[in-house]
Coordinates of C-alpha atoms in Angstrom, one line a residue:
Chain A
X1 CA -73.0 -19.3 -105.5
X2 CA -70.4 -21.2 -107.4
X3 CA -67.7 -18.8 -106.2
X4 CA -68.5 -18.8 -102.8
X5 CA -68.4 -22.7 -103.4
X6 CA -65.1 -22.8 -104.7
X7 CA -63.9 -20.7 -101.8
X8 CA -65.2 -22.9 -99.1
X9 CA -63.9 -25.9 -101.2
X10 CA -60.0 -24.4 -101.4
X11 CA -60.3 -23.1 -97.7
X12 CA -61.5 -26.9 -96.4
X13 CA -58.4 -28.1 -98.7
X14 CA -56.3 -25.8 -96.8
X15 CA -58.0 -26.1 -93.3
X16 CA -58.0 -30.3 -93.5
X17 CA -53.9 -31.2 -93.2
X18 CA -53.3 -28.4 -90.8
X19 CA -56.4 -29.5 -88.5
X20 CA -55.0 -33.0 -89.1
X21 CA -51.1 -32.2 -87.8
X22 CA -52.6 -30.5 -85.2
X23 CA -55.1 -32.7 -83.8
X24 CA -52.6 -35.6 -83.9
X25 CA -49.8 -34.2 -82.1
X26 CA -51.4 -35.0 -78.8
X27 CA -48.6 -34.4 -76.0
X28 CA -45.9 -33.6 -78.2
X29 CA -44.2 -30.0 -78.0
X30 CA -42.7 -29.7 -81.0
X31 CA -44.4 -29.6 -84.4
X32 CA -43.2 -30.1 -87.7
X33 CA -39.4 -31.2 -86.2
X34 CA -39.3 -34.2 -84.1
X35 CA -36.5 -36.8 -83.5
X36 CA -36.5 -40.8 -83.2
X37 CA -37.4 -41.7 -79.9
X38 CA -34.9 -43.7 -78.1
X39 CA -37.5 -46.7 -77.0
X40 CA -37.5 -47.4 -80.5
X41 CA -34.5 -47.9 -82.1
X42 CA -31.7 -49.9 -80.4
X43 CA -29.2 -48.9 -82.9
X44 CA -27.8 -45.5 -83.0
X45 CA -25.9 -45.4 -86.9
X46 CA -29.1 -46.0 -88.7
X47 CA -31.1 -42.9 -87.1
X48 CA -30.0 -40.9 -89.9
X49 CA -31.8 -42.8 -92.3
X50 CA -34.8 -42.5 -91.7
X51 CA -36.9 -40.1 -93.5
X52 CA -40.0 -38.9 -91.9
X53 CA -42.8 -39.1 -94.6
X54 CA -45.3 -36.5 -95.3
X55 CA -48.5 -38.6 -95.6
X56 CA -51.0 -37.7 -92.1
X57 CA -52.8 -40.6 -92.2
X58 CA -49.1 -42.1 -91.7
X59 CA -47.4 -40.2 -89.5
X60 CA -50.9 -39.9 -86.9
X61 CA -49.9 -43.8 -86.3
X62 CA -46.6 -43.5 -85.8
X63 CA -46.8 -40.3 -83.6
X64 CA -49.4 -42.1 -81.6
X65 CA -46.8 -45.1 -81.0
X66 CA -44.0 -42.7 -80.3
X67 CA -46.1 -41.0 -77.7
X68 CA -46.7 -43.8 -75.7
X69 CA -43.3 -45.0 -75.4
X70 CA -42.2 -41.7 -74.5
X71 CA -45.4 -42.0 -71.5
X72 CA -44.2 -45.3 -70.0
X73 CA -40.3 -43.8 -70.0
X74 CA -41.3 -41.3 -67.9
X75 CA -42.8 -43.0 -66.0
X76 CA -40.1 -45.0 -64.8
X77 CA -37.5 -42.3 -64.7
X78 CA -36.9 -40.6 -61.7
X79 CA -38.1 -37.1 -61.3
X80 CA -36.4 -34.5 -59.2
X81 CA -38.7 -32.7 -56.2
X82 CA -39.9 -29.7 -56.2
X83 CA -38.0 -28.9 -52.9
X84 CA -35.2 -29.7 -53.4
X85 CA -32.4 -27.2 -55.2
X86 CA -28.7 -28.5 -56.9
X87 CA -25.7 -26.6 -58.0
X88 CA -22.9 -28.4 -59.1
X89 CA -19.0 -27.0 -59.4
X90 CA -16.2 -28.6 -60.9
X91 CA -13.0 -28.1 -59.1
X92 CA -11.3 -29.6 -61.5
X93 CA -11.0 -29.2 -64.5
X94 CA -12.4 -25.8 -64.2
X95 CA -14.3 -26.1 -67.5
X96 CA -16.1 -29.0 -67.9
X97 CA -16.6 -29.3 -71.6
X98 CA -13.5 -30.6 -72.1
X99 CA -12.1 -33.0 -69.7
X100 CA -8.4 -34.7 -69.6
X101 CA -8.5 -38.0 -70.4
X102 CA -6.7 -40.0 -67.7
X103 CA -6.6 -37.2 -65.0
X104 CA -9.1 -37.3 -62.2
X105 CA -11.8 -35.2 -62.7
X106 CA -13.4 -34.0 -59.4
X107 CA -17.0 -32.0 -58.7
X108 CA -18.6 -30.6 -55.9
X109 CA -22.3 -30.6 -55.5
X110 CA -24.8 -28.5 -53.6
X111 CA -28.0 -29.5 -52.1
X112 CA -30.5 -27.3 -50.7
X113 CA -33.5 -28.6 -48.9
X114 CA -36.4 -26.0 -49.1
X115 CA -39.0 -28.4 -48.0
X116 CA -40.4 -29.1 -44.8
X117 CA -38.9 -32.6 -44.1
X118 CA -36.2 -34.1 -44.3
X119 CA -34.3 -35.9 -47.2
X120 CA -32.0 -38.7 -47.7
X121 CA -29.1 -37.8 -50.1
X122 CA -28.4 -41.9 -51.1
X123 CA -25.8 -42.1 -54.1
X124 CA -24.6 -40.1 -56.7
X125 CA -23.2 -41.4 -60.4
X126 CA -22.2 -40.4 -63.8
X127 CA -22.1 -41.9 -67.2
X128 CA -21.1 -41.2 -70.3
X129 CA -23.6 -41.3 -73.2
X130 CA -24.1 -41.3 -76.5
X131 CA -24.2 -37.6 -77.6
X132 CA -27.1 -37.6 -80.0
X133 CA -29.0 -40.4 -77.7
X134 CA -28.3 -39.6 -74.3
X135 CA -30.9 -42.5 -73.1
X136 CA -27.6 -45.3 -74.5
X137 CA -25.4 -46.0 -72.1
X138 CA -21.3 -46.0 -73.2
X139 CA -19.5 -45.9 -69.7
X140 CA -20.7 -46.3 -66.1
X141 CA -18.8 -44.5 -63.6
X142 CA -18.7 -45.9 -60.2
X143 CA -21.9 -45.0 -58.5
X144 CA -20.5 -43.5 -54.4
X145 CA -23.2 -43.6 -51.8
X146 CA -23.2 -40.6 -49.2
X147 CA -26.6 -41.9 -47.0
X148 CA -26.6 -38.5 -45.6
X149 CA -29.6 -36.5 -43.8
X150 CA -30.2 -33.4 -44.6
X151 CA -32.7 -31.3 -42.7
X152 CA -35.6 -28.8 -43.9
X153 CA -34.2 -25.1 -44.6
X154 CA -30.6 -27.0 -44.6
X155 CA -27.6 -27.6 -47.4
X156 CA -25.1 -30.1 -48.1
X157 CA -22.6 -30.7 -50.0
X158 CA -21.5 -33.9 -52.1
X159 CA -17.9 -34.6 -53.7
X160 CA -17.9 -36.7 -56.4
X161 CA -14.5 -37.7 -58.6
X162 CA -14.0 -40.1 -61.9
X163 CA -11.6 -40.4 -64.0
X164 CA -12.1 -40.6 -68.3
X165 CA -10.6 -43.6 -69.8
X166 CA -7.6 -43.0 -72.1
X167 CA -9.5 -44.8 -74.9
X168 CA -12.3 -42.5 -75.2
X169 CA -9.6 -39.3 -75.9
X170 CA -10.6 -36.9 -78.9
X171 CA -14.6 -38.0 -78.4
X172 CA -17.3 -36.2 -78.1
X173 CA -19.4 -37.5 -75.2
X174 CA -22.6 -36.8 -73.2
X175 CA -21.9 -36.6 -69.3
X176 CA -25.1 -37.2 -67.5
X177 CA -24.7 -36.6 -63.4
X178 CA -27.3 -38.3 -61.3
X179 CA -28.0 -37.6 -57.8
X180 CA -30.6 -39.8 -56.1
X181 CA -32.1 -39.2 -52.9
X182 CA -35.5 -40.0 -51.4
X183 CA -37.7 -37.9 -48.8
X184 CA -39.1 -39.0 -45.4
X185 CA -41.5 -41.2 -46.5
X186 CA -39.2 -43.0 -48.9
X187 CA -40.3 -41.8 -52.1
X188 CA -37.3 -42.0 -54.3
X189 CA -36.3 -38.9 -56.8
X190 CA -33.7 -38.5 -59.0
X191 CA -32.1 -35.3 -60.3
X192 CA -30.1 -35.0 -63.4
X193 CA -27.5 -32.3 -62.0
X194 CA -25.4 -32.4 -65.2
X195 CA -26.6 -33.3 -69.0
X196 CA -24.7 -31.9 -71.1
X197 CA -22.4 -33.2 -74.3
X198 CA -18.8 -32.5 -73.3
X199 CA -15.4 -33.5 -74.4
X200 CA -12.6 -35.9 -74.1
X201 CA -9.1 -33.9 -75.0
X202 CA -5.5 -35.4 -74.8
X203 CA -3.9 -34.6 -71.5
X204 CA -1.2 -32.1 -72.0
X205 CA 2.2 -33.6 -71.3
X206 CA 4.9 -31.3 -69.7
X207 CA 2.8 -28.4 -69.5
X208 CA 1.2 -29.1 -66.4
X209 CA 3.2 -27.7 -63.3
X210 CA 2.6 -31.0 -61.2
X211 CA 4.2 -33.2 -64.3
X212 CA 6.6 -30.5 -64.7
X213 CA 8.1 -31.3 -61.3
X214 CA 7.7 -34.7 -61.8
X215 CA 9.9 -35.2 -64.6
X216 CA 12.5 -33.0 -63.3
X217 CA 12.5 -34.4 -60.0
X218 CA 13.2 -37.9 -61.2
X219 CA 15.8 -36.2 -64.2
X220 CA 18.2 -35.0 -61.3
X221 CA 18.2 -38.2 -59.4
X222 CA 18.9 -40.6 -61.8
X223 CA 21.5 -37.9 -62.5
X224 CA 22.7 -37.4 -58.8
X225 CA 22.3 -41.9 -59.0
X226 CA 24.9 -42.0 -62.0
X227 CA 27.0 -39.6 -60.2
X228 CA 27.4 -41.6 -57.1
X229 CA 28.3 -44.8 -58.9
X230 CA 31.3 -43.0 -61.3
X231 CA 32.4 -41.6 -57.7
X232 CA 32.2 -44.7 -56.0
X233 CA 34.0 -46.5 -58.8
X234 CA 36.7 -43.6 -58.7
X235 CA 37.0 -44.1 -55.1
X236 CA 38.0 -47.9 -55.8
X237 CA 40.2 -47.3 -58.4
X238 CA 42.6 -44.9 -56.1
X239 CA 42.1 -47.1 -53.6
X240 CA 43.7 -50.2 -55.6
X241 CA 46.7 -47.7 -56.9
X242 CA 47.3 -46.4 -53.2
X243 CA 47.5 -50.3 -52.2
X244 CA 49.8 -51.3 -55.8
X245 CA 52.5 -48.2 -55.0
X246 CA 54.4 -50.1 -52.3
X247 CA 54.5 -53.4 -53.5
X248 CA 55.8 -52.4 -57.3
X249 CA 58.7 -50.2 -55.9
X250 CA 60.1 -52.7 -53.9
X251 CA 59.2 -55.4 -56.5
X252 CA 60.9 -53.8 -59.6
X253 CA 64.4 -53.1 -58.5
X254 CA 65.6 -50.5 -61.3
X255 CA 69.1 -51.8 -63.2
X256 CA 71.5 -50.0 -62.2
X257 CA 74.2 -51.8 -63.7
X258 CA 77.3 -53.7 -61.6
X259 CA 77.7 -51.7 -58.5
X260 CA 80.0 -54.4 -56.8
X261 CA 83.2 -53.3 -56.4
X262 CA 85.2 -56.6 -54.6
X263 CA 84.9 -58.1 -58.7
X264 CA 88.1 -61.0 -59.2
X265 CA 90.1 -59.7 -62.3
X266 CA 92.9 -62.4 -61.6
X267 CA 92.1 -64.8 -64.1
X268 CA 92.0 -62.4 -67.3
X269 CA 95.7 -61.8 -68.7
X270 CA 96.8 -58.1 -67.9
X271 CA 97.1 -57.3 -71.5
X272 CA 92.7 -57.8 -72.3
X273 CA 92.2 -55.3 -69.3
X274 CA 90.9 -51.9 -71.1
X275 CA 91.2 -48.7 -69.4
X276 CA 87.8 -48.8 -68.4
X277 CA 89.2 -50.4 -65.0
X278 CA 85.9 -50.0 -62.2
X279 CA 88.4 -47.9 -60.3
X280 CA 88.7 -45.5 -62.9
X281 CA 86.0 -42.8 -61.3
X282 CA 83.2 -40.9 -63.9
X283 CA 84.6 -38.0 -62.7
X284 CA 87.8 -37.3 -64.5
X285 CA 87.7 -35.1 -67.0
X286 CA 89.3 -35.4 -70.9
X287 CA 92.2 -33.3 -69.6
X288 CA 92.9 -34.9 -66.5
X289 CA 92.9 -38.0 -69.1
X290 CA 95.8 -36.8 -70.6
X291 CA 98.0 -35.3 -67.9
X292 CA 97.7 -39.0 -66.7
X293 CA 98.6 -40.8 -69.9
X294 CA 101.5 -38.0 -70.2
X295 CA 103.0 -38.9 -66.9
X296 CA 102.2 -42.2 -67.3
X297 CA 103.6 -42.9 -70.3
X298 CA 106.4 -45.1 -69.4
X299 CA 104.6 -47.6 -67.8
X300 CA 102.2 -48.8 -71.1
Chain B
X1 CA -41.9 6.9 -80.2
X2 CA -44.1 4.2 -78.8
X3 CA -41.2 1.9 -79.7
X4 CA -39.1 4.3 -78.2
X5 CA -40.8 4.0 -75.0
X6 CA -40.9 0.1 -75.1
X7 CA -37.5 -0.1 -75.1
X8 CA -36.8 2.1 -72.2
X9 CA -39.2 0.2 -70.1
X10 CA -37.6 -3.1 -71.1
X11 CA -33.9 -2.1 -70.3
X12 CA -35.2 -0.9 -66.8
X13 CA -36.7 -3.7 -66.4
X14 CA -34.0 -5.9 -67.3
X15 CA -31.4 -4.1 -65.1
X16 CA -33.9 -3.9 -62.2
X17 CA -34.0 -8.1 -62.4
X18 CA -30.1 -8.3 -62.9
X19 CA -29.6 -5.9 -59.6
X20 CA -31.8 -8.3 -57.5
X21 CA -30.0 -8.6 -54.2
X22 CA -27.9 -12.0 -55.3
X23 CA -27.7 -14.8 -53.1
X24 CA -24.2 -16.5 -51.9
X25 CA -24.4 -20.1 -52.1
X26 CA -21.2 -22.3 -50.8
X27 CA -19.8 -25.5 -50.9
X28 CA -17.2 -27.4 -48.9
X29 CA -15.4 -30.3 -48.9
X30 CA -13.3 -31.9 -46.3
X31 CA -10.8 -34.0 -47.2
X32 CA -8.1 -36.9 -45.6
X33 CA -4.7 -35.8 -47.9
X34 CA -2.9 -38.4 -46.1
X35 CA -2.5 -41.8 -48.0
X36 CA -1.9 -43.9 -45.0
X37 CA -3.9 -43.3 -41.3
X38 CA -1.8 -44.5 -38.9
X39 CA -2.0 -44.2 -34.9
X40 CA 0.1 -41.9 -33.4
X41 CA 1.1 -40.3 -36.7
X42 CA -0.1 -37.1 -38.6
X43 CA -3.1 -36.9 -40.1
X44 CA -4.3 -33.6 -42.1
X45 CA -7.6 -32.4 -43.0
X46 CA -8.2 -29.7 -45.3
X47 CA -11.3 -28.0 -46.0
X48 CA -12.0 -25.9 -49.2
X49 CA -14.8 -23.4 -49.3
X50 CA -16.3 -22.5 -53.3
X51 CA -18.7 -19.5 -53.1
X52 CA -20.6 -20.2 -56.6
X53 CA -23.2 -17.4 -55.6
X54 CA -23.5 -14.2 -57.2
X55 CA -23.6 -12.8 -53.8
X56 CA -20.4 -12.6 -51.3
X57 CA -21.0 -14.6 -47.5
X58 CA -20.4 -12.8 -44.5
X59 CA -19.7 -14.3 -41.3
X60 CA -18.7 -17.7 -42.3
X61 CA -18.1 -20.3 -39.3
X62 CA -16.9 -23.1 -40.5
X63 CA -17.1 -26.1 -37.6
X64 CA -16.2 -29.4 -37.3
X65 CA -16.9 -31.5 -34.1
X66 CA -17.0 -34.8 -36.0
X67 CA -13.0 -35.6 -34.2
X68 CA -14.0 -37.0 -31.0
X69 CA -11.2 -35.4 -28.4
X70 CA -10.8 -39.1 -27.1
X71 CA -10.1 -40.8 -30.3
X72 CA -7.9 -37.6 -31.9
X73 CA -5.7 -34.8 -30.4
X74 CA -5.2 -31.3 -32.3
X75 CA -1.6 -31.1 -33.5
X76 CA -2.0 -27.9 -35.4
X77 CA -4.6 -25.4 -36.6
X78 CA -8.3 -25.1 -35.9
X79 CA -11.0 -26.8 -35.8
X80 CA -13.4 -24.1 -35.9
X81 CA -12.5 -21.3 -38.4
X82 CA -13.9 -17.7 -39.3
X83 CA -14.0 -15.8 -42.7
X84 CA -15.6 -12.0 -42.6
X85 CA -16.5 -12.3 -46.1
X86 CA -15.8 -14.6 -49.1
X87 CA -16.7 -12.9 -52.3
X88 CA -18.2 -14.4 -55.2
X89 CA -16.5 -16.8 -57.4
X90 CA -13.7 -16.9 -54.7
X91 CA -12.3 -20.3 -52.7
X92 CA -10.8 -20.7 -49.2
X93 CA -8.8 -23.6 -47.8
X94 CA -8.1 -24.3 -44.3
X95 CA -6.4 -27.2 -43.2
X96 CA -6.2 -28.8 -39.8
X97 CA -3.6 -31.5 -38.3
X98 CA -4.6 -34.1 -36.3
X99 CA -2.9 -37.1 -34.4
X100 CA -5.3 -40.4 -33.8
X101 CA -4.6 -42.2 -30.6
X102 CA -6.5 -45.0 -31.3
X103 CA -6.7 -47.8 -34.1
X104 CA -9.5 -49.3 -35.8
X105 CA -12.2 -47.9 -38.4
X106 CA -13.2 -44.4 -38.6
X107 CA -16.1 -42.6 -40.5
X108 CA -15.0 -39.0 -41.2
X109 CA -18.2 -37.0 -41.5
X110 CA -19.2 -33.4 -41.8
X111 CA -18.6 -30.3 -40.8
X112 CA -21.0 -27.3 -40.5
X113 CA -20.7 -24.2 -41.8
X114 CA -23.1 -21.5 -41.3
X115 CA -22.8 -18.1 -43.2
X116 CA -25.2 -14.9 -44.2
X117 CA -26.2 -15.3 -47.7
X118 CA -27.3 -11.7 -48.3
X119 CA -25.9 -8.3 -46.7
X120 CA -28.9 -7.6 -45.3
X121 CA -27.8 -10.7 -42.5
X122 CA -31.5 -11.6 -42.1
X123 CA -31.3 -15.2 -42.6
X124 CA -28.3 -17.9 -41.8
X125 CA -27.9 -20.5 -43.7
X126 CA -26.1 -23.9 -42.4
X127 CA -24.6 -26.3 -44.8
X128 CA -22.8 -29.5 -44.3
X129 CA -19.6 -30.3 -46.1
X130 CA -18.9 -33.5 -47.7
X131 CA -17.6 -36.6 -45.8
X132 CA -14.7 -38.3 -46.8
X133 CA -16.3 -41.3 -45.5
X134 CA -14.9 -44.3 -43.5
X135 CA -11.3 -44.8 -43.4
X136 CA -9.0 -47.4 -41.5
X137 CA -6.8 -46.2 -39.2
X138 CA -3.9 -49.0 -38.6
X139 CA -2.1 -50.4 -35.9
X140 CA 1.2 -48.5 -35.3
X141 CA 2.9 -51.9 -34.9
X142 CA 2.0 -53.0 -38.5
X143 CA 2.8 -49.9 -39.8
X144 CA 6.3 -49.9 -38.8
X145 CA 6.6 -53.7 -39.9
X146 CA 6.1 -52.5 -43.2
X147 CA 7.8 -49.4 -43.4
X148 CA 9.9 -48.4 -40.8
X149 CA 13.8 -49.0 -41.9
X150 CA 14.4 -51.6 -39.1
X151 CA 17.9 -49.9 -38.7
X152 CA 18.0 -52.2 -35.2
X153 CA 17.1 -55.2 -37.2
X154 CA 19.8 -55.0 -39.8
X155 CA 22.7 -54.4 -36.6
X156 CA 21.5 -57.5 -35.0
X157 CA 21.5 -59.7 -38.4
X158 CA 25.4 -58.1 -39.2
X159 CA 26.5 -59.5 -35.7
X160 CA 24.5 -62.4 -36.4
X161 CA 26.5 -63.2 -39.6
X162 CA 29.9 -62.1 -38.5
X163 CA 30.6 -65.6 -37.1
X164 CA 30.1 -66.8 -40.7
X165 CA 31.8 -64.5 -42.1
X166 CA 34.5 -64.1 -39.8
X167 CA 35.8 -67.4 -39.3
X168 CA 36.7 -68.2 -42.9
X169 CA 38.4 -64.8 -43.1
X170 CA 40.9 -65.2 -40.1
X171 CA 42.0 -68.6 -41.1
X172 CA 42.7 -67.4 -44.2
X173 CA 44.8 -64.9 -42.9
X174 CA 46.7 -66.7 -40.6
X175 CA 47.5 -68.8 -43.2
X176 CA 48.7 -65.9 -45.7
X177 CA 50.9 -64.5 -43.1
X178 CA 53.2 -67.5 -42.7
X179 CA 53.9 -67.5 -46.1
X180 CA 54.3 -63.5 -47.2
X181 CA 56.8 -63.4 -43.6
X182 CA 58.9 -65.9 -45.0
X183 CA 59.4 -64.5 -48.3
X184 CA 60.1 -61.8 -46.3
X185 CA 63.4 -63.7 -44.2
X186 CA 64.7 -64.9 -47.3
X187 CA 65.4 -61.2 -48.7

């Protein structure tokens, strides 16, 4: 009796918590692991700290306050429908977990209406979020509106394009891509085409084809520029030396020494005349010299 | 051997879901490339075509009748194109030129493409491509105030200034002559 006592006691001990946890969970999924809800905490740094305690009693009012937080979110968030179907592409950057910062980044996106009426595709955005809270907002892109019918049994397609800031390079973010559209009797639905945590890289410089060209495009011209200038500049100079030739040869008469032969040698006495009389010509020679002073030597 | 057997009817299983016929599922977009719309000058559409199906598309007609024939005339290319077959994970571009005759606001929409999802060709799908939405087309007149190089401009305002110019010039060198002449006489 006593044993059977002690069982029952030990297997109630057991049975109690568990019955407990399980009874209190009420709509959540998970069971033993669950994260701070957003609704509650404004502040993102000081998630970490908290410690989720082990007492039931405890954690059955907190749970229960968590729960309805989480109820009235989704209530005002904007569900997809049921008929409608969304593929998204990225053209590019062909990968889309890790975009360029300060390049465009440009998407395509499908929409399939597999319902019987007709839908209104309104506007489409993205945002970047916080990558462990995805319901904190860090960037808003600009939100395009198409307005565009689309039939039952019909697609469409949607181009979307935004461009990361250079500031937020080397972060980890969480891209979230909303579509919005509403049906034909103006219910509105929303439908979260991308949520996923991507990131920000550096742009590569010179790598890229199109920067490439760029760069050596602009190189050659201010090359070809510099070019043109030095000619230009060459072109003047030869054209100042052309115009300088004629003027200096007639300005600066070369000395060529007294060419005048009608000189008056009256006035100097006969005996201060050298032999180096003008008539004498350059062109007698040492020996014809002295064949002269030879035959003339009676007259000195 | 009972685990044996689970196995084998798992892996048929498997490959029997992976070989269901796959669909083809494509997306266009149309685009303006020009960065100015001007009347009377080139304008160029081009239209890309993403097949992100694991299925290829047969018979794609791509249309677009959004270019009313009064407002735009077809310079070049087609307005209505046809692909055989695009095969998954492949793109196609097609581009068109047009020339508008007319100024004013324009809202580029869609154009249609319809294609066979499947090989079997039992059911056609029809797609819109994305608009490039409204764009201005301006007046060829302010265009070319902007940017034409007003080469007939810049002749009139040289003749224009000549007079200025000029008359300074020649009485300067009328003057000049007289004296570089008589420098001349004296040697």
């Amino acid at each position: 009796m006593l044993g059977l006592c002690r069982n029952s006691l030990i297997l109630l001990l057991l049975l109690l918590p568990t019955a407990v946890i399980f009874v209190g969970q009420g709509g959540r999924s998970s069971i033993l692991v669950y994260a701070e809800e957003a609704g509650d905490v404004l502040e993102g740094e000081d998630d970490d700290a908290t410690v989720d305690s082990d007492e039931p009693v405890a954690d059955d009012g907190a749970e229960s306050d968590l729960t309805a937080t989480e109820k009235e979110e989704d209530d005002t968030r904007l569900k997809p429908s049921p008929h409608v179907d969304t593929i998204i592409h990225f053209v590019r950057p062909n990968k889309p977990s890790e975009l360029p910062a300060g390049r465009l980044v440009r998407l395509l996106v499908g929409f399939t209406n597999n319902g019987e009426s007709d839908f209104v595709v309104e506007s489409m955005d993205a945002s970047f979020r916080y990558p462990q809270d995805y319901s904190f907002y860090l960037q808003n892109f600009t939100t395009v509106g198409y307005s565009q019918v689309v039939e039952p049994k019909r697609q469409a397609t949607f181009e979307y394009g935004f461009t990361p800031s250079d500031a937020f390079s080397g972060r980890p973010f969480g891209l979230s891509i909303m579509l919005n559209y509403k049906d034909s009797n103006g219910a509105e639905f929303a439908n979260a085409i991308y949520n996923e945590t991507i990131t920000v890289v550096e742009p590569e410089e010179g790598l890229d084809a199109e920067t490439l060209e760029k760069r050596m495009q602009s190189f050659f011209l201010y090359v070809f520029l510099a070019a043109a200038v030095v000619l230009l500049l060459i072109g003047a100079q030869q054209l100042m030396a052309s115009f300088k030739k004629k003027p200096a040869r007639s300005k600066t008469p070369v000395e060529m020494g007294t060419q005048n032969s009608d000189i008056d040698y009256d006035w100097i006495p006969k005996e201060a005349l050298i032999n180096h009389s003008p008539r004498r010509t350059p062109k007698q020679s040492p020996r014809q010299r002295r064949s002269k002073r030879s035959t003339g030597f009676g007259e000195e | 051997m009972k685990l044996v057997v689970a196995a084998v009817i798992l892996t048929l299983a498997s490959i029997s879901v992976g070989q269901e016929d796959p669909e083809a599922r494509l997306l266009v977009s149309k685009n303006v490339l020009n960065n100015y719309l001007v009347e009377g000058k080139d304008l160029t559409v081009e239209y890309k075509i993403f097949n992100v199906g694991g299925g290829a598309a047969l018979d794609v007609h791509l249309k677009d009748s959004s270019f009313p024939t009064a407002d735009f005339e077809v310079v070049h290319g087609n307005l209505e194109v046809m692909w055989e077959r695009i095969s998954p994970g492949a793109n196609m571009t097609h581009a068109a030129i047009l020339r508008p005759t007319k100024f004013g606001y324009f809202n580029f929409t869609s154009a249609e493409v319809v294609y066979y999802g499947k090989e079997d060709k039992k059911e056609q799908k029809f797609g819109y491509s994305s608009a490039p939405g409204e764009g201005g087309i301006v007046n060829k007149k302010d265009f070319d105030r902007r940017f034409s190089p007003h080469v007939l401009d810049w002749l009139v305002f040289a003749v224009m200034t000549l007079p200025s110019l000029g008359i300074p010039c020649l009485l300067w060198y009328s003057s000049s002559r007289r004296f570089t002449s008589h420098v001349k006489k004296q040697n």
